[in-house]
Amino acid sequence: MKNSIRAIGPGLFLLAAAPALATQGHGDPEGLYVHQMSHIFFVFSMGILIYWLRARKLVRESGWRYIQYAGFFFILWTLDAFVAHLLDEQLRLVQVTRIDRWHIRLDAHSEWLELVYYIVKLDHLLCVPAMIFFYMGVRRLLMTVRHDGSVPGISEAQ
């Protein structure tokens, strides 16, 4: 009986969850401005990371190379999210109306703007590869540390 409850409990917990939306709304106007600035800061930070990895020639090691790829996809992802926020929250060029659980209606000034908005809402196609590359890079570095006892590229770069 206890095993049944332990098995059913997590399932019920997951079924009761609210939908997780790809991009989230923010309080007007300060919340949105700060959030948009954080996107710009994140792009700048990932750009510096990529520059630093390349300048120190750390990308010769596969772990650091994967982290560089992750940084590139994170840049694309955050620019994508920035545009999504810009279109629907800041400039209000696209209006989204939920028809039912699986359907929405987009109202924009033009069809091409609707297409652009639809594409930028597919931001998970950029975020998931970024996370996978990051995981692969950290995993590769960890395997090297366990095998050699040092992080590849760090001792040579300093």
JSON list of C-alpha atoms in Angstrom, two decimals:
[
{"chain": "A", "resi": 1, "resn": "MET", "atom": "CA", "xyz": [0.00, 0.00, 0.00]},
{"chain": "A", "resi": 2, "resn": "LYS", "atom": "CA", "xyz": [2.78, 2.47, 0.91]},
{"chain": "A", "resi": 3, "resn": "ASN", "atom": "CA", "xyz": [4.62, 1.65, -2.32]},
{"chain": "A", "resi": 4, "resn": "SER", "atom": "CA", "xyz": [1.47, 2.42, -4.33]},
{"chain": "A", "resi": 5, "resn": "ILE", "atom": "CA", "xyz": [1.11, 5.80, -2.66]},
{"chain": "A", "resi": 6, "resn": "ARG", "atom": "CA", "xyz": [4.78, 6.56, -3.26]},
{"chain": "A", "resi": 7, "resn": "ALA", "atom": "CA", "xyz": [4.36, 5.69, -6.94]},
{"chain": "A", "resi": 8, "resn": "ILE", "atom": "CA", "xyz": [1.12, 7.62, -7.46]},
{"chain": "A", "resi": 9, "resn": "GLY", "atom": "CA", "xyz": [2.11, 10.71, -5.43]},
{"chain": "A", "resi": 10, "resn": "PRO", "atom": "CA", "xyz": [4.71, 12.12, -7.86]},
{"chain": "A", "resi": 11, "resn": "GLY", "atom": "CA", "xyz": [2.38, 11.45, -10.80]},
{"chain": "A", "resi": 12, "resn": "LEU", "atom": "CA", "xyz": [-0.45, 13.41, -9.19]},
{"chain": "A", "resi": 13, "resn": "PHE", "atom": "CA", "xyz": [1.98, 16.19, -8.34]},
{"chain": "A", "resi": 14, "resn": "LEU", "atom": "CA", "xyz": [3.07, 16.46, -11.98]},
{"chain": "A", "resi": 15, "resn": "LEU", "atom": "CA", "xyz": [-0.51, 16.38, -13.29]},
{"chain": "A", "resi": 16, "resn": "ALA", "atom": "CA", "xyz": [-1.46, 19.29, -11.02]},
{"chain": "A", "resi": 17, "resn": "ALA", "atom": "CA", "xyz": [1.29, 21.52, -12.43]},
{"chain": "A", "resi": 18, "resn": "ALA", "atom": "CA", "xyz": [0.41, 24.72, -14.27]},
{"chain": "A", "resi": 19, "resn": "PRO", "atom": "CA", "xyz": [1.65, 25.24, -17.84]},
{"chain": "A", "resi": 20, "resn": "ALA", "atom": "CA", "xyz": [5.23, 26.51, -18.15]},
{"chain": "A", "resi": 21, "resn": "LEU", "atom": "CA", "xyz": [5.27, 29.14, -20.87]},
{"chain": "A", "resi": 22, "resn": "ALA", "atom": "CA", "xyz": [8.35, 29.61, -23.03]},
{"chain": "A", "resi": 23, "resn": "THR", "atom": "CA", "xyz": [8.48, 33.37, -22.55]},
{"chain": "A", "resi": 24, "resn": "GLN", "atom": "CA", "xyz": [6.89, 35.00, -19.54]},
{"chain": "A", "resi": 25, "resn": "GLY", "atom": "CA", "xyz": [5.17, 38.33, -19.07]},
{"chain": "A", "resi": 26, "resn": "HIS", "atom": "CA", "xyz": [6.68, 40.95, -16.78]},
{"chain": "A", "resi": 27, "resn": "GLY", "atom": "CA", "xyz": [5.17, 43.84, -14.87]},
{"chain": "A", "resi": 28, "resn": "ASP", "atom": "CA", "xyz": [4.88, 47.07, -16.83]},
{"chain": "A", "resi": 29, "resn": "PRO", "atom": "CA", "xyz": [7.00, 48.99, -17.40]},
{"chain": "A", "resi": 30, "resn": "GLU", "atom": "CA", "xyz": [9.91, 48.56, -14.96]},
{"chain": "A", "resi": 31, "resn": "GLY", "atom": "CA", "xyz": [9.92, 44.76, -14.87]},
{"chain": "A", "resi": 32, "resn": "LEU", "atom": "CA", "xyz": [10.08, 44.50, -18.62]},
{"chain": "A", "resi": 33, "resn": "TYR", "atom": "CA", "xyz": [12.83, 47.11, -18.96]},
{"chain": "A", "resi": 34, "resn": "VAL", "atom": "CA", "xyz": [15.02, 45.42, -16.37]},
{"chain": "A", "resi": 35, "resn": "HIS", "atom": "CA", "xyz": [14.37, 42.03, -17.94]},
{"chain": "A", "resi": 36, "resn": "GLN", "atom": "CA", "xyz": [15.27, 43.30, -21.41]},
{"chain": "A", "resi": 37, "resn": "MET", "atom": "CA", "xyz": [18.47, 44.84, -20.00]},
{"chain": "A", "resi": 38, "resn": "SER", "atom": "CA", "xyz": [19.31, 41.45, -18.48]},
{"chain": "A", "resi": 39, "resn": "HIS", "atom": "CA", "xyz": [19.03, 39.88, -21.95]},
{"chain": "A", "resi": 40, "resn": "ILE", "atom": "CA", "xyz": [21.52, 42.43, -23.30]},
{"chain": "A", "resi": 41, "resn": "PHE", "atom": "CA", "xyz": [23.86, 41.84, -20.35]},
{"chain": "A", "resi": 42, "resn": "PHE", "atom": "CA", "xyz": [23.66, 38.06, -20.91]},
{"chain": "A", "resi": 43, "resn": "VAL", "atom": "CA", "xyz": [24.57, 38.45, -24.61]},
{"chain": "A", "resi": 44, "resn": "PHE", "atom": "CA", "xyz": [27.54, 40.62, -23.59]},
{"chain": "A", "resi": 45, "resn": "SER", "atom": "CA", "xyz": [28.61, 38.09, -20.93]},
{"chain": "A", "resi": 46, "resn": "MET", "atom": "CA", "xyz": [28.45, 35.11, -23.29]},
{"chain": "A", "resi": 47, "resn": "GLY", "atom": "CA", "xyz": [30.37, 37.10, -25.90]},
{"chain": "A", "resi": 48, "resn": "ILE", "atom": "CA", "xyz": [33.12, 37.80, -23.37]},
{"chain": "A", "resi": 49, "resn": "LEU", "atom": "CA", "xyz": [33.19, 34.12, -22.40]},
{"chain": "A", "resi": 50, "resn": "ILE", "atom": "CA", "xyz": [33.59, 33.04, -26.02]},
{"chain": "A", "resi": 51, "resn": "TYR", "atom": "CA", "xyz": [36.28, 35.68, -26.59]},
{"chain": "A", "resi": 52, "resn": "TRP", "atom": "CA", "xyz": [38.15, 34.61, -23.45]},
{"chain": "A", "resi": 53, "resn": "LEU", "atom": "CA", "xyz": [38.00, 30.91, -24.41]},
{"chain": "A", "resi": 54, "resn": "ARG", "atom": "CA", "xyz": [39.32, 31.67, -27.89]},
{"chain": "A", "resi": 55, "resn": "ALA", "atom": "CA", "xyz": [41.97, 34.20, -26.80]},
{"chain": "A", "resi": 56, "resn": "ARG", "atom": "CA", "xyz": [43.46, 31.72, -24.35]},
{"chain": "A", "resi": 57, "resn": "LYS", "atom": "CA", "xyz": [43.17, 28.94, -26.93]},
{"chain": "A", "resi": 58, "resn": "LEU", "atom": "CA", "xyz": [41.14, 26.84, -24.53]},
{"chain": "A", "resi": 59, "resn": "VAL", "atom": "CA", "xyz": [38.86, 25.73, -27.36]},
{"chain": "A", "resi": 60, "resn": "ARG", "atom": "CA", "xyz": [41.55, 23.27, -28.46]},
{"chain": "A", "resi": 61, "resn": "GLU", "atom": "CA", "xyz": [40.22, 21.06, -25.66]},
{"chain": "A", "resi": 62, "resn": "SER", "atom": "CA", "xyz": [36.87, 19.47, -26.45]},
{"chain": "A", "resi": 63, "resn": "GLY", "atom": "CA", "xyz": [35.27, 20.35, -23.10]},
{"chain": "A", "resi": 64, "resn": "TRP", "atom": "CA", "xyz": [35.95, 24.06, -23.53]},
{"chain": "A", "resi": 65, "resn": "ARG", "atom": "CA", "xyz": [34.92, 23.87, -27.19]},
{"chain": "A", "resi": 66, "resn": "TYR", "atom": "CA", "xyz": [31.51, 22.49, -26.15]},
{"chain": "A", "resi": 67, "resn": "ILE", "atom": "CA", "xyz": [31.17, 25.32, -23.63]},
{"chain": "A", "resi": 68, "resn": "GLN", "atom": "CA", "xyz": [31.98, 27.79, -26.42]},
{"chain": "A", "resi": 69, "resn": "TYR", "atom": "CA", "xyz": [29.18, 26.25, -28.54]},
{"chain": "A", "resi": 70, "resn": "ALA", "atom": "CA", "xyz": [26.86, 26.54, -25.54]},
{"chain": "A", "resi": 71, "resn": "GLY", "atom": "CA", "xyz": [27.71, 30.24, -25.23]},
{"chain": "A", "resi": 72, "resn": "PHE", "atom": "CA", "xyz": [26.92, 30.78, -28.91]},
{"chain": "A", "resi": 73, "resn": "PHE", "atom": "CA", "xyz": [23.52, 29.06, -28.61]},
{"chain": "A", "resi": 74, "resn": "PHE", "atom": "CA", "xyz": [22.79, 30.97, -25.39]},
{"chain": "A", "resi": 75, "resn": "ILE", "atom": "CA", "xyz": [23.45, 34.22, -27.29]},
{"chain": "A", "resi": 76, "resn": "LEU", "atom": "CA", "xyz": [21.02, 33.18, -30.04]},
{"chain": "A", "resi": 77, "resn": "TRP", "atom": "CA", "xyz": [18.45, 32.08, -27.46]},
{"chain": "A", "resi": 78, "resn": "THR", "atom": "CA", "xyz": [18.53, 35.28, -25.43]},
{"chain": "A", "resi": 79, "resn": "LEU", "atom": "CA", "xyz": [18.35, 37.45, -28.57]},
{"chain": "A", "resi": 80, "resn": "ASP", "atom": "CA", "xyz": [15.36, 35.38, -29.63]},
{"chain": "A", "resi": 81, "resn": "ALA", "atom": "CA", "xyz": [13.66, 35.91, -26.26]},
{"chain": "A", "resi": 82, "resn": "PHE", "atom": "CA", "xyz": [14.50, 39.63, -26.44]},
{"chain": "A", "resi": 83, "resn": "VAL", "atom": "CA", "xyz": [12.69, 39.91, -29.79]},
{"chain": "A", "resi": 84, "resn": "ALA", "atom": "CA", "xyz": [9.69, 37.94, -28.45]},
{"chain": "A", "resi": 85, "resn": "HIS", "atom": "CA", "xyz": [9.35, 40.32, -25.49]},
{"chain": "A", "resi": 86, "resn": "LEU", "atom": "CA", "xyz": [9.80, 43.30, -27.79]},
{"chain": "A", "resi": 87, "resn": "LEU", "atom": "CA", "xyz": [7.04, 42.20, -30.16]},
{"chain": "A", "resi": 88, "resn": "ASP", "atom": "CA", "xyz": [4.35, 41.19, -27.70]},
{"chain": "A", "resi": 89, "resn": "GLU", "atom": "CA", "xyz": [5.02, 43.15, -24.52]},
{"chain": "A", "resi": 90, "resn": "GLN", "atom": "CA", "xyz": [7.05, 46.24, -25.29]},
{"chain": "A", "resi": 91, "resn": "LEU", "atom": "CA", "xyz": [5.86, 47.38, -28.72]},
{"chain": "A", "resi": 92, "resn": "ARG", "atom": "CA", "xyz": [2.62, 45.36, -28.63]},
{"chain": "A", "resi": 93, "resn": "LEU", "atom": "CA", "xyz": [2.88, 44.65, -32.35]},
{"chain": "A", "resi": 94, "resn": "VAL", "atom": "CA", "xyz": [1.52, 41.14, -31.89]},
{"chain": "A", "resi": 95, "resn": "GLN", "atom": "CA", "xyz": [-1.61, 40.29, -29.92]},
{"chain": "A", "resi": 96, "resn": "VAL", "atom": "CA", "xyz": [-2.04, 36.69, -28.79]},
{"chain": "A", "resi": 97, "resn": "THR", "atom": "CA", "xyz": [-5.50, 35.33, -27.99]},
{"chain": "A", "resi": 98, "resn": "ARG", "atom": "CA", "xyz": [-5.97, 31.85, -26.56]},
{"chain": "A", "resi": 99, "resn": "ILE", "atom": "CA", "xyz": [-8.81, 30.06, -28.36]},
{"chain": "A", "resi": 100, "resn": "ASP", "atom": "CA", "xyz": [-8.64, 26.84, -26.35]},
{"chain": "A", "resi": 101, "resn": "ARG", "atom": "CA", "xyz": [-6.02, 24.71, -24.63]},
{"chain": "A", "resi": 102, "resn": "TRP", "atom": "CA", "xyz": [-4.16, 23.90, -27.87]},
{"chain": "A", "resi": 103, "resn": "HIS", "atom": "CA", "xyz": [-4.92, 26.85, -30.15]},
{"chain": "A", "resi": 104, "resn": "ILE", "atom": "CA", "xyz": [-4.05, 30.53, -30.19]},
{"chain": "A", "resi": 105, "resn": "ARG", "atom": "CA", "xyz": [-4.81, 33.34, -32.60]},
{"chain": "A", "resi": 106, "resn": "LEU", "atom": "CA", "xyz": [-2.14, 35.84, -33.57]},
{"chain": "A", "resi": 107, "resn": "ASP", "atom": "CA", "xyz": [-3.15, 39.33, -34.61]},
{"chain": "A", "resi": 108, "resn": "ALA", "atom": "CA", "xyz": [-0.37, 41.44, -36.07]},
{"chain": "A", "resi": 109, "resn": "HIS", "atom": "CA", "xyz": [0.01, 44.26, -38.56]},
{"chain": "A", "resi": 110, "resn": "SER", "atom": "CA", "xyz": [1.24, 41.87, -41.24]},
{"chain": "A", "resi": 111, "resn": "GLU", "atom": "CA", "xyz": [1.60, 38.18, -42.01]},
{"chain": "A", "resi": 112, "resn": "TRP", "atom": "CA", "xyz": [5.39, 38.34, -42.00]},
{"chain": "A", "resi": 113, "resn": "LEU", "atom": "CA", "xyz": [5.30, 39.75, -38.45]},
{"chain": "A", "resi": 114, "resn": "GLU", "atom": "CA", "xyz": [3.09, 36.84, -37.37]},
{"chain": "A", "resi": 115, "resn": "LEU", "atom": "CA", "xyz": [5.60, 34.44, -38.93]},
{"chain": "A", "resi": 116, "resn": "VAL", "atom": "CA", "xyz": [8.53, 36.15, -37.18]},
{"chain": "A", "resi": 117, "resn": "TYR", "atom": "CA", "xyz": [6.67, 35.99, -33.86]},
{"chain": "A", "resi": 118, "resn": "TYR", "atom": "CA", "xyz": [5.83, 32.32, -34.36]},
{"chain": "A", "resi": 119, "resn": "ILE", "atom": "CA", "xyz": [9.48, 31.53, -35.10]},
{"chain": "A", "resi": 120, "resn": "VAL", "atom": "CA", "xyz": [10.84, 33.45, -32.09]},
{"chain": "A", "resi": 121, "resn": "LYS", "atom": "CA", "xyz": [8.40, 31.61, -29.81]},
{"chain": "A", "resi": 122, "resn": "LEU", "atom": "CA", "xyz": [10.26, 28.41, -30.74]},
{"chain": "A", "resi": 123, "resn": "ASP", "atom": "CA", "xyz": [13.12, 29.53, -28.50]},
{"chain": "A", "resi": 124, "resn": "HIS", "atom": "CA", "xyz": [13.50, 26.08, -26.98]},
{"chain": "A", "resi": 125, "resn": "LEU", "atom": "CA", "xyz": [15.10, 25.01, -30.28]},
{"chain": "A", "resi": 126, "resn": "LEU", "atom": "CA", "xyz": [18.03, 27.24, -29.28]},
{"chain": "A", "resi": 127, "resn": "CYS", "atom": "CA", "xyz": [18.00, 26.85, -25.50]},
{"chain": "A", "resi": 128, "resn": "VAL", "atom": "CA", "xyz": [17.99, 23.04, -25.41]},
{"chain": "A", "resi": 129, "resn": "PRO", "atom": "CA", "xyz": [21.09, 22.67, -27.62]},
{"chain": "A", "resi": 130, "resn": "ALA", "atom": "CA", "xyz": [22.81, 25.32, -25.48]},
{"chain": "A", "resi": 131, "resn": "MET", "atom": "CA", "xyz": [22.13, 23.34, -22.33]},
{"chain": "A", "resi": 132, "resn": "ILE", "atom": "CA", "xyz": [23.20, 20.08, -23.97]},
{"chain": "A", "resi": 133, "resn": "PHE", "atom": "CA", "xyz": [26.48, 21.60, -25.17]},
{"chain": "A", "resi": 134, "resn": "PHE", "atom": "CA", "xyz": [27.08, 23.09, -21.73]},
{"chain": "A", "resi": 135, "resn": "TYR", "atom": "CA", "xyz": [26.42, 19.73, -20.07]},
{"chain": "A", "resi": 136, "resn": "MET", "atom": "CA", "xyz": [28.69, 17.93, -22.53]},
{"chain": "A", "resi": 137, "resn": "GLY", "atom": "CA", "xyz": [31.47, 20.46, -21.94]},
{"chain": "A", "resi": 138, "resn": "VAL", "atom": "CA", "xyz": [31.30, 20.30, -18.17]},
{"chain": "A", "resi": 139, "resn": "ARG", "atom": "CA", "xyz": [31.07, 16.50, -18.29]},
{"chain": "A", "resi": 140, "resn": "ARG", "atom": "CA", "xyz": [34.13, 16.29, -20.55]},
{"chain": "A", "resi": 141, "resn": "LEU", "atom": "CA", "xyz": [36.10, 18.63, -18.26]},
{"chain": "A", "resi": 142, "resn": "LEU", "atom": "CA", "xyz": [35.07, 16.60, -15.21]},
{"chain": "A", "resi": 143, "resn": "MET", "atom": "CA", "xyz": [36.18, 13.35, -16.87]},
{"chain": "A", "resi": 144, "resn": "THR", "atom": "CA", "xyz": [39.55, 14.94, -17.68]},
{"chain": "A", "resi": 145, "resn": "VAL", "atom": "CA", "xyz": [39.97, 16.21, -14.11]},
{"chain": "A", "resi": 146, "resn": "ARG", "atom": "CA", "xyz": [39.20, 12.77, -12.73]},
{"chain": "A", "resi": 147, "resn": "HIS", "atom": "CA", "xyz": [41.66, 11.16, -15.14]},
{"chain": "A", "resi": 148, "resn": "ASP", "atom": "CA", "xyz": [44.52, 13.69, -15.19]},
{"chain": "A", "resi": 149, "resn": "GLY", "atom": "CA", "xyz": [43.93, 15.65, -11.99]},
{"chain": "A", "resi": 150, "resn": "SER", "atom": "CA", "xyz": [43.85, 19.05, -13.75]},
{"chain": "A", "resi": 151, "resn": "VAL", "atom": "CA", "xyz": [41.46, 21.09, -15.86]},
{"chain": "A", "resi": 152, "resn": "PRO", "atom": "CA", "xyz": [42.64, 21.04, -19.50]},
{"chain": "A", "resi": 153, "resn": "GLY", "atom": "CA", "xyz": [43.90, 24.35, -20.79]},
{"chain": "A", "resi": 154, "resn": "ILE", "atom": "CA", "xyz": [43.89, 26.20, -17.46]},
{"chain": "A", "resi": 155, "resn": "SER", "atom": "CA", "xyz": [47.50, 25.61, -16.39]},
{"chain": "A", "resi": 156, "resn": "GLU", "atom": "CA", "xyz": [48.84, 26.31, -19.90]},
{"chain": "A", "resi": 157, "resn": "ALA", "atom": "CA", "xyz": [46.78, 29.51, -20.34]},
{"chain": "A", "resi": 158, "resn": "GLN", "atom": "CA", "xyz": [47.99, 31.23, -17.18]}
]
